C-alpha positions as a LaTeX table, in Angstrom:
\begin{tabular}{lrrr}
\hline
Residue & $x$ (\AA) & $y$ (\AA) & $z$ (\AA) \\
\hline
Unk1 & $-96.03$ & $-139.47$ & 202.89 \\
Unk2 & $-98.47$ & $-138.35$ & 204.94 \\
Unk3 & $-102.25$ & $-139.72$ & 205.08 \\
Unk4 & $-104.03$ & $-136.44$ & 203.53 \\
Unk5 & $-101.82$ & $-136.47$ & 200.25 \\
Unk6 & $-102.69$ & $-140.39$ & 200.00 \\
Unk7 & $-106.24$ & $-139.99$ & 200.53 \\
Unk8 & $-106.44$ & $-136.91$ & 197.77 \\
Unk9 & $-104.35$ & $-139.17$ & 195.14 \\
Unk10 & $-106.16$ & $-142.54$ & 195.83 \\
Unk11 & $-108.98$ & $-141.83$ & 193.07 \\
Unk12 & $-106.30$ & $-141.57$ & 190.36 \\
Unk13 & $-103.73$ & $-143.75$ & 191.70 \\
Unk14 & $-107.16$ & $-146.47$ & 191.64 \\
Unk15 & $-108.38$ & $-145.56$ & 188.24 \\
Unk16 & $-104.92$ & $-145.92$ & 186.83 \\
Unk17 & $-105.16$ & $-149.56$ & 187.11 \\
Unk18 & $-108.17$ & $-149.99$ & 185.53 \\
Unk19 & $-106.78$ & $-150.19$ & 182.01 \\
Unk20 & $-104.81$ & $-148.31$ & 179.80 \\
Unk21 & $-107.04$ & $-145.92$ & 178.64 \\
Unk22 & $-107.31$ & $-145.39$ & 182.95 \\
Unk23 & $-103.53$ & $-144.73$ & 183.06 \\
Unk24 & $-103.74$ & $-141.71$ & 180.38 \\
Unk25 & $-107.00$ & $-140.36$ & 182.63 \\
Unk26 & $-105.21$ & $-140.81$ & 185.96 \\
Unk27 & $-102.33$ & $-139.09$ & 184.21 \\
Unk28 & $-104.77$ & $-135.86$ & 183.18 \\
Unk29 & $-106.21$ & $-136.07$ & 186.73 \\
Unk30 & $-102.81$ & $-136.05$ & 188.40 \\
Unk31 & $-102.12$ & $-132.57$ & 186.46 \\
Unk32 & $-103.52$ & $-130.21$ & 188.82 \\
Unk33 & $-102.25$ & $-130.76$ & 191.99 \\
Unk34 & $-99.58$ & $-133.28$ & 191.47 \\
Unk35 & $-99.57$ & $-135.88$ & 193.98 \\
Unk36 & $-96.93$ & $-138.26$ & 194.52 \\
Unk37 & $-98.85$ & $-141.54$ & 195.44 \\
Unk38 & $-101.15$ & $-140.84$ & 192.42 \\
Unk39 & $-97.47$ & $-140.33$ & 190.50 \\
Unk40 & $-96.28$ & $-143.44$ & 192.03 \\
Unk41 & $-98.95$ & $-145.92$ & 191.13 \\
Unk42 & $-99.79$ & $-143.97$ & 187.55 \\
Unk43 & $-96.08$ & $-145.25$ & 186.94 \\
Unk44 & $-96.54$ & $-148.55$ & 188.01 \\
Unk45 & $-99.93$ & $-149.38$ & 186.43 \\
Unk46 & $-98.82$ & $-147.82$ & 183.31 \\
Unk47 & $-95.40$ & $-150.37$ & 183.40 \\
Unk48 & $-97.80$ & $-153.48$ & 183.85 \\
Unk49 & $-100.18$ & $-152.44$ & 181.11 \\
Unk50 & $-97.09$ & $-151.47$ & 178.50 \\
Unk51 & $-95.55$ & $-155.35$ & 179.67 \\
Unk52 & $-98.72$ & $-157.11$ & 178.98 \\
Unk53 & $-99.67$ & $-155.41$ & 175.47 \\
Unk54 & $-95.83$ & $-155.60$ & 174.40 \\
Unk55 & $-95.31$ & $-159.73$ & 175.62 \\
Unk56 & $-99.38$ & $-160.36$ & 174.27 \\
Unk57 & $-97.62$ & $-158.79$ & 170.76 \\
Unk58 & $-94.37$ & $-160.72$ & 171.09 \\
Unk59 & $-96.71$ & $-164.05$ & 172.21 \\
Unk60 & $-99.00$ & $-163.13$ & 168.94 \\
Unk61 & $-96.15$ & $-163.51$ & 166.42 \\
Unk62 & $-94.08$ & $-166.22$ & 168.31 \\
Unk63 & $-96.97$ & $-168.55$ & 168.25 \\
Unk64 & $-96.19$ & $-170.58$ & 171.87 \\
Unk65 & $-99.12$ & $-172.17$ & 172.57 \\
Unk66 & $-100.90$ & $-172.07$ & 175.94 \\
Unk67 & $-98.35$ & $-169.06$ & 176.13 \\
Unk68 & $-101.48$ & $-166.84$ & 176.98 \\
Unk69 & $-102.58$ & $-168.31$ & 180.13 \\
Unk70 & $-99.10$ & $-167.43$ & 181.65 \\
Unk71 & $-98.99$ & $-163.75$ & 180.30 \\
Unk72 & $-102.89$ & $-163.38$ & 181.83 \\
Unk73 & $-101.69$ & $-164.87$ & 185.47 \\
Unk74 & $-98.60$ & $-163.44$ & 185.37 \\
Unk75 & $-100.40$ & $-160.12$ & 184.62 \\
Unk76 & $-103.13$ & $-160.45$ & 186.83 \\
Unk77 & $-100.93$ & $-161.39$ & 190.27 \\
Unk78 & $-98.82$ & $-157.99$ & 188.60 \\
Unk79 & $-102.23$ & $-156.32$ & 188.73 \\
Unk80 & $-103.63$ & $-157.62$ & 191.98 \\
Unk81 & $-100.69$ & $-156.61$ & 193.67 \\
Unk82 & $-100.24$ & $-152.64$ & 192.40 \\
Unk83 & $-103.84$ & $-152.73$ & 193.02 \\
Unk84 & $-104.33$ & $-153.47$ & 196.61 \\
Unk85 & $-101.10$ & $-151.69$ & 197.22 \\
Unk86 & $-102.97$ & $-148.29$ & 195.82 \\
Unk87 & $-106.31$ & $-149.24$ & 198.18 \\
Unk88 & $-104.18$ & $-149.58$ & 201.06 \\
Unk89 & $-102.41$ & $-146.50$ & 200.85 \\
Unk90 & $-98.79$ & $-148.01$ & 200.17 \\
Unk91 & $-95.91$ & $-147.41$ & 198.25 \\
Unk92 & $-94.88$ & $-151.32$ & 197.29 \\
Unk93 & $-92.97$ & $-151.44$ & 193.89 \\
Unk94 & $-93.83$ & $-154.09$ & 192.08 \\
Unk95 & $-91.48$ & $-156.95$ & 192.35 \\
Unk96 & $-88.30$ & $-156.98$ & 190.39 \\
Unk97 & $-89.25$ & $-154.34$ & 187.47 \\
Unk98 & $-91.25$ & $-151.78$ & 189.70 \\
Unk99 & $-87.91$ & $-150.18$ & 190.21 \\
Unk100 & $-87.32$ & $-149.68$ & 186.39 \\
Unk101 & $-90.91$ & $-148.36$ & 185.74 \\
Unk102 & $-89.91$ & $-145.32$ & 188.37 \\
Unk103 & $-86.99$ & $-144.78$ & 186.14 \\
Unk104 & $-88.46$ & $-145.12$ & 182.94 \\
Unk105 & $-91.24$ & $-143.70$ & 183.26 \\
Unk106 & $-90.27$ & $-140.42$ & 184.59 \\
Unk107 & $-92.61$ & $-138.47$ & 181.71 \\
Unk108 & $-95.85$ & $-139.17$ & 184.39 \\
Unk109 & $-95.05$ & $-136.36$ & 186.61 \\
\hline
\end{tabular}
């Protein structure tokens, strides 16, 4: 990937991790031109927002206590680590599910 195409996706690839609501914006402003850095993080921001609402739902009914302050670090390091991959320009997948969420996910085009 070359440094012009990561440069013009950066904006959306960035806003993507923002929150979920930035994930179905990045996903609009990835429409018109399709970029695959954008593409790439959109799918892998997307996957760590859709594991944190889903386990914070699971964690909600199971009642485990102090279950919450795992989910939040376990999503934040998730988080930290997509993001600063999408400011530096790289294509990391997120350890051990980032693989799946390029395979899932294969709707964010």
């Amino acid at each position: 990937m070359n440094k012009k195409e990561v440069e013009a996706g950066k904006t959306a690839a960035l806003v993507a991790y923002l929150t979920i609501v930035g994930c179905l914006i990045a996903i609009t402003m990835n429409l018109e031109p399709k970029n695959n850095f954008a593409r790439f993080h959109i799918r892998q921001a997307f996957g760590i927002h859709l594991t944190f609402h889903a386990l914070a739902i699971f964690f909600n009914y199971a009642n485990i206590p102090f279950a919450w302050v795992g989910l939040y670090v376990f999503y934040l390091i998730l988080w930290g680590y997509g993001f600063w991959g999408a400011i530096n320009g790289e294509l990391k997948l997120i350890p051990a599910i980032g693989s799946y969420f390029q395979k899932w996910f294969t709707f964010i085009s």
